[in-house]
């Protein structure tokens, strides 16, 4: 019985009067790998952005690593250090080198000594297979390389949970695999992961659980094999037929 | 192999078509391609040479440089420039009303201020600690030299400071106080708290809707009536604060535009890493905002340098007013043109260096760009 990494109960979120998330209940065990899929506008990105409070929820309760998310900014900064995030558009800092991108947050937010932070950064850059790019600026790298740097940057904070917000959607097709390979390795190492992605092959390979969302609701969830091969809900079936048909 | 040689042949012939690129060939191609072009080029160049020759003739060939007897007699009945006025009166232009025997102090102080500006422009000094030490030392030395009353130096009141020294001091102090104000105003205007952002907005818009002259006037002449005695300080400081406020109102909007041009993802990524507001602002947002806003910032710095001349309105003799004084005596009153050219040259040296420095910064920063 492992502790809950994320616990979301009865959560609702609104943009003005429009409800984007509806009665979300989700428990994520430590070490669990979850893939969230669904049509665009279904609220899946918003959901994982609520977990590190890039978005605020209005009703219900979210606990991350045992701490409730509320207006306490100190708490939020603390939780964010333990929850890494990888974005669709990488969001690397263009004015810093690859190495500085990786060492900035550990040295500032975790007060890690510079040499130690650099050593850690080189370890993770090696792990994502681009140590030789450390001195370059992000603008000099390809999309796939940038996304791998972004993953290394998140890992340098030694997070307990990693959130992926469509990490391969902005990549050229030939670069998707190099990023997915890194993500598969992370999953195999036991990282707690929540991935919003349309990569169904990745979901089948590593996910413990696949969550299907539509119109702000969790419609259906289950093991990848169950959900993909034997979807119970009509909306899941329609979506999967569209994603898997080509 | 064949593909390569196929590629080579046309590109070689293309090259050889452009090859004879000596100066005469280039001139011919650019200015004398058609008869029409040739005529226009000839007329234009003739006019240019004519004007250049006349300017040279007036400014150099027929000019008088030195007045042996310290009077303007040497410039009577000449067709060229009377640079003797500069030779005789340059101390007034550069030092204003500063006591004659003490002008070495003003000279030294001016050099110290210029050196401080130049040093803080070097990448080496771009550390908070180094910059603060540099500027504190710079201003301290300047102030002691100018104000005197220490180390056996005669006290000179700021009302008697003047010339180029005063211009450089006013500019450096105004920008140095104004820049942090501008950053603060830009950040406050983006605050989540509506009251804070509205009040900052009102301050910025308020200051921007007033002419600089009225602000300087208020600072110099009205505030003494309004403020309690201990808050008044010397007139020069009130003027510097007013000047800084005016600069800050414009610069704040420039910085804000720089901030707004940064993609939202940058701030989100910084937040997601757990960086605090000050770390996000200081390490992610502001460096990128300043890079984006560099051209308008240099623009604003240039405009501000030239606006220092407005403080003449409240009785300070900065370089332009001192120039007026330099030819203002009946003896040299005919030589105003030469004096203005000299003052313009001084302005040019400062402003042109500033814009070249801006260009250097842009080149330097382009390296890390997308």
XYZ file of C-alpha atoms in Angstrom:
616
model
C 0.000 0.000 0.000
C 1.842 3.127 -1.164
C 0.880 6.644 -0.129
C -1.155 8.883 -2.421
C 0.981 11.274 -4.467
C -2.021 13.236 -5.679
C -5.523 13.177 -4.289
C -8.242 15.162 -6.017
C -11.741 15.112 -4.534
C -14.919 16.704 -5.856
C -12.962 19.343 -7.768
C -14.694 21.883 -10.016
C -13.060 24.617 -12.047
C -14.626 27.525 -13.879
C -13.439 30.141 -16.349
C -15.928 32.839 -15.439
C -19.271 31.079 -15.738
C -17.981 28.351 -18.015
C -17.205 25.115 -16.184
C -13.985 23.552 -17.510
C -13.636 20.735 -14.978
C -16.594 18.904 -13.482
C -16.537 16.855 -10.283
C -13.036 15.440 -10.716
C -12.083 12.627 -8.340
C -8.638 11.164 -8.869
C -6.139 9.404 -6.644
C -2.630 8.837 -7.942
C -0.443 6.379 -6.059
C 3.228 7.068 -5.635
C 5.054 5.461 -8.564
C 1.932 5.235 -10.677
C 2.096 6.109 -14.378
C -1.040 7.691 -15.732
C -1.867 8.749 -19.262
C -4.692 11.224 -19.765
C -6.269 11.417 -23.185
C -9.347 12.929 -24.715
C -10.467 15.320 -27.450
C -9.117 18.865 -27.482
C -10.947 21.148 -25.081
C -11.790 18.236 -22.797
C -9.907 19.836 -19.896
C -7.016 17.366 -19.675
C -4.278 20.023 -19.757
C -6.217 22.155 -17.290
C -6.452 19.170 -14.971
C -2.722 18.556 -14.741
C -2.036 22.309 -14.557
C -4.232 22.334 -11.441
C -1.863 19.866 -9.794
C 0.994 22.412 -9.648
C -1.449 25.303 -9.419
C -0.645 26.969 -12.713
C -4.465 26.967 -12.672
C -6.546 27.485 -9.544
C -9.563 25.334 -8.775
C -12.698 26.866 -7.324
C -14.385 23.954 -5.554
C -13.284 20.686 -4.038
C -9.904 19.755 -2.699
C -6.502 18.897 -4.161
C -3.753 17.345 -2.044
C -0.297 16.940 -3.524
C 2.291 14.932 -1.565
C 0.210 15.371 1.550
C -0.202 19.139 1.311
C -3.458 20.817 0.351
C -3.273 23.398 -2.443
C -4.697 26.708 -1.278
C -3.773 30.391 -1.317
C -0.666 29.830 0.800
C 2.017 30.866 -1.688
C 4.864 29.438 0.405
C 3.197 26.032 0.260
C 2.682 26.332 -3.464
C 6.332 27.184 -4.212
C 7.324 24.277 -1.987
C 5.073 21.794 -3.806
C 6.157 23.075 -7.212
C 9.761 22.159 -6.381
C 8.642 18.552 -5.944
C 6.380 18.496 -8.997
C 8.194 18.832 -12.306
C 6.461 19.870 -15.487
C 7.279 19.429 -19.165
C 5.394 21.685 -21.564
C 4.177 21.296 -25.107
C 6.312 24.240 -26.254
C 9.360 23.355 -24.075
C 9.477 26.850 -22.516
C 13.240 26.755 -22.086
C 14.773 30.060 -21.018
C 16.271 31.421 -24.260
C 18.736 33.787 -22.551
C 20.394 30.990 -20.580
C 22.545 28.124 -21.819
C 21.294 24.563 -21.625
C 23.387 24.010 -18.501
C 22.130 27.227 -16.873
C 18.559 26.216 -17.683
C 19.185 23.056 -15.686
C 21.037 24.619 -12.736
C 18.987 27.810 -12.223
C 16.128 26.415 -10.164
C 18.208 23.971 -8.059
C 20.662 26.718 -7.065
C 18.000 29.382 -6.425
C 15.034 27.440 -5.077
C 16.830 24.490 -3.472
C 20.048 26.336 -2.572
C 22.171 23.550 -4.026
C 25.849 24.613 -4.406
C 26.709 25.502 -8.013
C 29.248 22.694 -8.579
C 26.840 20.098 -7.266
C 23.977 21.487 -9.376
C 26.195 21.394 -12.462
C 27.225 17.834 -11.792
C 23.590 16.805 -11.370
C 22.660 18.672 -14.538
C 25.362 16.861 -16.516
C 24.117 13.529 -15.168
C 20.595 14.185 -16.381
C 21.755 15.730 -19.662
C 23.723 12.531 -20.222
C 20.634 10.554 -19.371
C 18.590 12.374 -22.021
C 21.598 11.854 -24.324
C 22.655 15.471 -25.010
C 25.558 16.236 -22.619
C 27.519 17.690 -25.539
C 24.958 20.508 -25.963
C 25.373 21.860 -22.411
C 27.115 25.086 -23.433
C 24.699 25.937 -26.251
C 21.642 28.151 -26.078
C 18.197 26.578 -26.534
C 17.680 28.402 -29.840
C 20.578 26.440 -31.324
C 18.937 23.054 -30.704
C 16.289 21.084 -32.573
C 12.798 20.682 -31.150
C 13.443 17.151 -29.951
C 16.699 18.208 -28.283
C 14.975 21.161 -26.623
C 12.271 18.926 -25.199
C 14.882 16.539 -23.832
C 16.625 19.508 -22.183
C 13.253 20.488 -20.715
C 12.893 16.994 -19.242
C 16.435 17.174 -17.827
C 15.651 20.627 -16.394
C 12.622 19.222 -14.591
C 14.600 16.205 -13.341
C 17.362 18.408 -11.903
C 14.935 19.488 -9.187
C 14.697 15.782 -8.224
C 10.886 15.922 -8.359
C 8.647 13.264 -6.872
C 6.008 13.722 -9.553
C 6.427 14.647 -13.225
C 3.653 16.241 -15.256
C 3.802 16.092 -19.050
C 1.521 18.444 -20.988
C 1.430 17.070 -24.562
C 5.231 16.825 -24.705
C 5.395 15.570 -28.278
C 2.600 17.593 -29.903
C 4.849 20.424 -31.078
C 7.545 18.136 -32.462
C 8.286 17.103 -36.018
C 7.406 13.418 -36.506
C 11.011 12.231 -36.695
C 11.780 13.746 -33.293
C 8.868 12.250 -31.377
C 10.610 8.936 -30.779
C 13.718 10.402 -29.139
C 11.513 12.163 -26.580
C 9.241 9.169 -26.013
C 12.278 6.905 -25.471
C 13.414 9.172 -22.625
C 9.913 9.159 -21.137
C 9.717 5.359 -21.305
C 13.029 5.083 -19.437
C 11.751 7.435 -16.750
C 8.578 5.407 -16.401
C 10.597 2.215 -16.039
C 12.625 3.834 -13.256
C 9.483 4.222 -11.192
C 8.845 7.975 -11.536
C 5.285 9.044 -10.695
C 4.038 10.424 -14.000
C 0.898 12.081 -15.303
C 1.065 12.480 -19.073
C -1.406 14.262 -21.271
C -0.623 12.763 -24.662
C -2.079 11.318 -27.817
C 0.701 8.751 -28.115
C -1.346 5.600 -27.619
C 1.663 3.365 -28.189
C 3.399 5.033 -25.262
C 0.251 4.613 -23.148
C 0.081 0.901 -23.924
C 3.739 0.428 -23.185
C 4.115 2.174 -19.823
C 0.794 3.348 -18.378
C -0.663 1.709 -15.290
C -3.880 3.520 -15.935
C -5.385 5.456 -18.831
C -7.918 8.187 -18.113
C -10.283 9.324 -20.825
C -11.712 12.828 -20.435
C -14.404 14.630 -22.372
C -16.190 17.941 -21.734
C -14.408 18.489 -18.429
C -15.273 15.096 -16.967
C -13.407 11.878 -16.367
C -15.511 9.603 -18.540
C -13.708 6.336 -18.167
C -10.477 4.946 -16.738
C -8.720 1.634 -16.574
C -5.696 -0.417 -17.564
C -4.580 0.458 -21.094
C -5.502 -2.974 -22.438
C -9.049 -2.764 -21.022
C -9.658 0.782 -22.102
C -8.232 0.539 -25.595
C -9.532 -2.910 -26.502
C -12.799 -2.869 -24.679
C -14.046 0.686 -24.044
C -17.342 0.745 -22.225
C -18.419 4.302 -22.896
C -19.709 5.433 -26.275
C -17.665 8.681 -26.192
C -14.461 6.736 -25.476
C -15.204 4.423 -28.364
C -15.755 7.335 -30.775
C -12.566 9.080 -29.682
C -10.424 5.950 -29.838
C -11.707 5.065 -33.280
C -10.615 8.515 -34.464
C -7.181 8.367 -32.827
C -6.355 4.772 -33.630
C -7.831 4.575 -37.129
C -4.787 6.002 -38.855
C 30.167 13.319 -58.721
C 28.442 14.445 -61.892
C 25.809 16.208 -59.855
C 28.493 18.187 -58.096
C 30.258 19.272 -61.261
C 26.897 20.176 -62.800
C 26.236 22.374 -59.826
C 29.681 23.931 -60.015
C 29.669 25.184 -63.567
C 26.742 27.601 -63.368
C 27.715 28.909 -59.954
C 31.234 29.589 -61.168
C 30.005 31.528 -64.158
C 27.613 33.386 -61.893
C 30.497 34.265 -59.643
C 32.686 35.426 -62.461
C 29.854 37.717 -63.566
C 30.002 39.454 -60.181
C 33.714 38.965 -59.742
C 35.395 42.261 -60.805
C 34.435 43.959 -57.589
C 37.086 46.651 -57.334
C 36.023 50.137 -56.299
C 35.730 51.612 -59.820
C 33.604 48.671 -60.953
C 31.344 48.972 -57.967
C 30.966 52.726 -58.450
C 30.149 52.184 -62.109
C 27.554 49.553 -61.290
C 25.883 51.562 -58.541
C 25.955 55.117 -59.836
C 26.523 55.045 -63.595
C 24.473 52.117 -64.807
C 22.291 54.141 -67.235
C 22.792 57.619 -68.721
C 19.979 58.915 -66.481
C 21.662 57.468 -63.420
C 24.972 58.952 -64.482
C 23.508 62.461 -64.823
C 21.798 62.315 -61.436
C 24.952 60.944 -59.816
C 27.110 63.658 -61.388
C 24.807 66.465 -60.282
C 24.468 65.008 -56.794
C 28.185 64.518 -56.341
C 28.981 67.976 -57.693
C 26.579 69.524 -55.170
C 28.042 67.409 -52.408
C 31.629 68.358 -53.235
C 30.659 72.003 -53.523
C 29.050 71.998 -50.068
C 31.825 69.943 -48.520
C 34.443 72.270 -49.909
C 32.667 75.352 -48.601
C 32.254 73.824 -45.174
C 35.911 72.831 -45.131
C 36.948 76.216 -46.405
C 34.990 77.963 -43.649
C 35.731 75.579 -40.816
C 39.396 74.863 -41.482
C 41.137 76.683 -44.282
C 40.008 80.211 -43.500
C 39.442 79.679 -39.796
C 41.204 81.441 -36.964
C 42.139 79.125 -34.117
C 43.927 81.166 -31.534
C 43.581 84.647 -30.210
C 47.046 85.873 -29.171
C 45.785 88.831 -27.158
C 42.697 87.184 -25.571
C 40.380 89.516 -27.445
C 38.182 88.963 -30.467
C 40.247 91.401 -32.559
C 41.905 88.534 -34.422
C 38.517 87.465 -35.814
C 37.676 90.821 -37.354
C 37.397 90.785 -41.162
C 37.893 87.055 -41.640
C 35.781 84.853 -43.937
C 36.218 81.660 -41.916
C 35.248 80.294 -38.537
C 36.406 82.012 -35.405
C 37.469 79.030 -33.280
C 39.381 81.457 -31.126
C 36.156 81.870 -29.192
C 36.425 78.247 -28.066
C 40.103 78.641 -27.251
C 39.289 81.672 -25.111
C 35.988 80.642 -23.588
C 36.013 76.833 -23.363
C 36.275 76.886 -19.604
C 32.914 78.611 -19.323
C 31.317 76.107 -21.692
C 32.706 73.102 -19.861
C 32.639 74.346 -16.266
C 29.983 77.081 -16.224
C 30.169 79.423 -13.261
C 32.441 77.147 -11.202
C 35.119 79.335 -9.539
C 37.995 79.721 -11.973
C 40.761 78.573 -9.633
C 38.865 75.465 -8.628
C 37.941 74.311 -12.121
C 40.420 71.421 -11.980
C 37.982 69.910 -9.463
C 35.087 70.196 -11.888
C 37.242 68.685 -14.628
C 38.249 65.799 -12.408
C 34.673 65.277 -11.210
C 33.420 65.201 -14.800
C 36.053 62.624 -15.739
C 35.138 60.533 -12.699
C 31.471 60.569 -13.705
C 32.228 59.691 -17.337
C 34.591 56.929 -16.201
C 31.904 55.552 -13.895
C 29.424 55.483 -16.775
C 31.932 53.812 -19.107
C 32.981 51.243 -16.497
C 29.409 50.288 -15.704
C 28.839 49.706 -19.415
C 31.454 46.938 -19.441
C 30.092 43.387 -19.046
C 32.608 42.843 -16.237
C 30.692 45.184 -13.917
C 27.279 43.615 -14.461
C 27.033 42.211 -10.955
C 24.784 43.878 -8.398
C 27.642 44.255 -5.913
C 30.164 45.612 -8.404
C 27.665 48.071 -9.876
C 26.594 49.394 -6.483
C 30.192 49.844 -5.320
C 31.096 51.522 -8.609
C 28.229 53.999 -8.482
C 28.471 54.763 -4.779
C 32.189 55.467 -5.192
C 31.601 57.452 -8.378
C 28.967 59.699 -6.866
C 30.850 60.106 -3.609
C 34.062 61.226 -5.331
C 32.085 63.473 -7.651
C 30.186 65.077 -4.793
C 33.231 65.634 -2.616
C 35.174 67.153 -5.515
C 32.348 69.431 -6.570
C 30.916 70.430 -3.207
C 34.291 70.877 -1.531
C 34.472 71.984 2.100
C 36.641 68.933 2.835
C 40.391 68.292 2.646
C 40.999 72.039 2.437
C 38.936 72.413 -0.717
C 36.809 75.547 -0.922
C 33.070 74.881 -0.656
C 31.174 75.457 -3.879
C 27.368 75.466 -3.731
C 25.505 73.422 -6.368
C 24.008 76.655 -7.662
C 27.485 77.466 -9.028
C 28.002 74.094 -10.679
C 27.666 74.220 -14.407
C 28.659 73.330 -17.917
C 29.369 69.848 -19.178
C 30.067 68.611 -15.649
C 26.571 69.560 -14.536
C 25.011 68.005 -17.642
C 26.809 64.702 -17.118
C 26.019 64.660 -13.397
C 22.335 65.460 -13.886
C 22.066 62.789 -16.566
C 23.853 60.059 -14.622
C 21.986 60.778 -11.387
C 18.634 61.082 -13.150
C 19.000 57.801 -15.047
C 20.471 55.957 -12.091
C 17.602 56.961 -9.809
C 15.046 56.749 -12.606
C 15.868 53.224 -13.805
C 14.996 51.398 -10.557
C 11.903 53.609 -10.304
C 10.959 52.568 -13.843
C 11.408 48.869 -13.047
C 9.337 49.217 -9.889
C 6.602 51.100 -11.728
C 6.516 48.548 -14.559
C 6.195 45.674 -12.073
C 3.614 47.446 -9.911
C 1.532 48.247 -12.951
C 1.357 44.518 -13.673
C 0.350 43.736 -10.096
C -2.599 41.438 -9.466
C -3.982 43.935 -6.998
C -6.220 46.324 -8.935
C -5.661 49.244 -6.576
C -1.868 49.038 -6.899
C -1.848 48.668 -10.660
C -4.402 51.461 -11.143
C -2.534 53.887 -8.914
C 0.758 53.158 -10.661
C -0.981 53.582 -13.994
C -2.377 56.923 -12.874
C 1.081 58.081 -11.731
C 2.710 57.064 -15.018
C -0.019 58.642 -17.128
C -0.042 61.730 -14.931
C 3.677 62.328 -15.247
C 3.624 61.587 -18.967
C 0.867 64.116 -19.605
C 2.925 66.953 -18.109
C 5.729 68.718 -19.968
C 9.158 68.174 -18.422
C 9.501 71.908 -17.893
C 6.489 72.045 -15.578
C 7.834 69.126 -13.546
C 11.243 70.775 -13.183
C 9.547 74.054 -12.322
C 7.430 72.392 -9.658
C 10.400 70.560 -8.205
C 12.572 73.672 -8.066
C 10.141 76.424 -7.152
C 6.849 75.040 -5.823
C 8.029 72.183 -3.594
C 9.920 74.485 -1.220
C 6.504 75.952 -0.292
C 4.808 72.585 0.062
C 7.416 70.374 1.703
C 8.618 70.691 5.291
C 12.115 72.161 5.563
C 13.960 68.954 6.390
C 12.554 67.253 3.288
C 13.475 69.976 0.818
C 17.138 69.304 0.323
C 19.129 71.288 -2.188
C 17.441 72.500 -5.340
C 19.708 70.296 -7.476
C 18.412 67.161 -5.743
C 14.769 68.140 -6.153
C 15.465 68.767 -9.814
C 17.219 65.401 -10.168
C 14.265 63.616 -8.543
C 11.832 65.394 -10.874
C 14.030 64.551 -13.832
C 14.288 60.915 -12.721
C 10.528 60.677 -12.264
C 9.939 61.950 -15.788
C 12.444 59.471 -17.226
C 10.967 56.657 -15.138
C 7.407 57.226 -16.355
C 8.477 56.682 -19.965
C 10.985 53.951 -19.240
C 8.413 52.050 -17.143
C 6.171 51.707 -20.177
C 9.127 50.614 -22.304
C 9.990 47.905 -19.782
C 6.340 46.877 -19.538
C 6.195 46.474 -23.310
C 9.317 44.321 -23.059
C 7.668 42.184 -20.395
C 4.500 41.788 -22.424
C 6.406 40.518 -25.431
C 7.704 37.517 -23.428
C 5.637 34.360 -24.072
C 3.461 33.331 -21.067
C 5.189 29.966 -21.092
C 8.366 31.549 -19.685
C 6.694 32.635 -16.477
C 4.803 29.329 -16.256
C 7.979 27.299 -16.634
C 9.650 29.381 -13.930
C 6.654 28.902 -11.639
C 6.557 25.175 -12.329
C 10.197 24.956 -11.184
C 9.200 26.463 -7.850
C 11.047 29.766 -8.360
C 9.779 32.578 -6.138
C 8.317 35.809 -7.517
C 11.631 37.676 -7.087
C 13.680 34.944 -8.700
C 11.225 34.697 -11.598
C 11.251 38.454 -12.027
C 14.981 38.963 -11.607
C 16.314 35.970 -13.500
C 13.697 35.129 -16.138
C 11.372 38.065 -16.817
C 13.488 41.226 -16.533
C 16.559 39.977 -18.450
C 14.337 39.021 -21.364
C 12.234 42.182 -21.032
C 15.339 44.394 -21.228
C 16.622 42.498 -24.215
C 13.296 42.935 -26.008
C 13.120 46.585 -25.013
C 16.742 47.472 -25.802
C 16.172 49.657 -28.916
C 13.465 51.841 -27.308
C 15.527 51.995 -24.100
C 18.556 53.372 -25.946
C 16.166 55.769 -27.665
C 14.883 56.980 -24.323
C 18.416 57.347 -22.920
C 19.394 59.469 -25.921
C 16.316 61.686 -25.624
C 16.918 62.076 -21.906
C 20.506 63.190 -22.450
C 19.333 65.965 -24.715
C 16.512 66.932 -22.359
C 19.026 67.831 -19.661
C 19.327 71.185 -21.436
C 15.879 72.119 -20.096
C 17.156 72.706 -16.573
C 18.337 76.122 -17.706
C 14.735 77.194 -17.091
C 15.241 76.969 -13.349
C 18.581 78.688 -13.337
C 21.146 75.926 -13.819
C 23.889 76.540 -16.350
C 24.334 73.202 -18.036
C 26.443 72.979 -21.168
C 24.030 74.676 -23.574
C 23.300 77.579 -21.226
C 27.023 77.898 -20.491
C 27.576 78.042 -24.246
C 25.135 80.937 -24.402
C 27.094 82.636 -21.663
C 30.359 81.990 -23.493
C 29.445 84.168 -26.454
C 27.104 86.369 -24.400
C 29.713 89.020 -23.686
C 29.533 91.790 -26.207
C 33.028 91.002 -27.386
C 32.294 87.504 -28.679
C 28.608 87.867 -29.529
C 29.254 87.453 -33.266
C 30.698 83.959 -32.685
C 27.519 82.189 -31.510
C 27.600 79.842 -34.497
C 31.040 78.467 -33.599
C 29.998 78.006 -29.976
C 26.858 76.123 -30.954
C 28.864 73.875 -33.280
C 31.226 73.096 -30.432
C 28.352 72.319 -28.034
C 26.667 70.218 -30.720
C 29.900 68.268 -31.145
C 30.008 67.523 -27.428
C 26.409 66.304 -27.520
C 27.217 64.260 -30.588
C 30.154 62.519 -28.953
C 28.002 61.434 -26.018
C 24.873 60.461 -27.928
C 26.725 58.730 -30.728
C 28.762 56.669 -28.271
C 25.525 55.733 -26.561
C 23.910 54.506 -29.760
C 27.054 52.582 -30.753
C 26.985 50.976 -27.310
C 23.336 50.048 -27.914
C 24.305 48.415 -31.197
C 27.070 46.491 -29.407
C 24.599 45.255 -26.792
C 22.188 44.105 -29.485
C 24.939 42.144 -31.237
C 26.044 40.638 -27.961
C 22.546 39.551 -27.005
C 21.605 38.185 -30.397
C 23.891 35.239 -29.700
C 21.500 33.733 -27.192
C 18.365 34.427 -29.210
C 15.935 32.005 -30.797
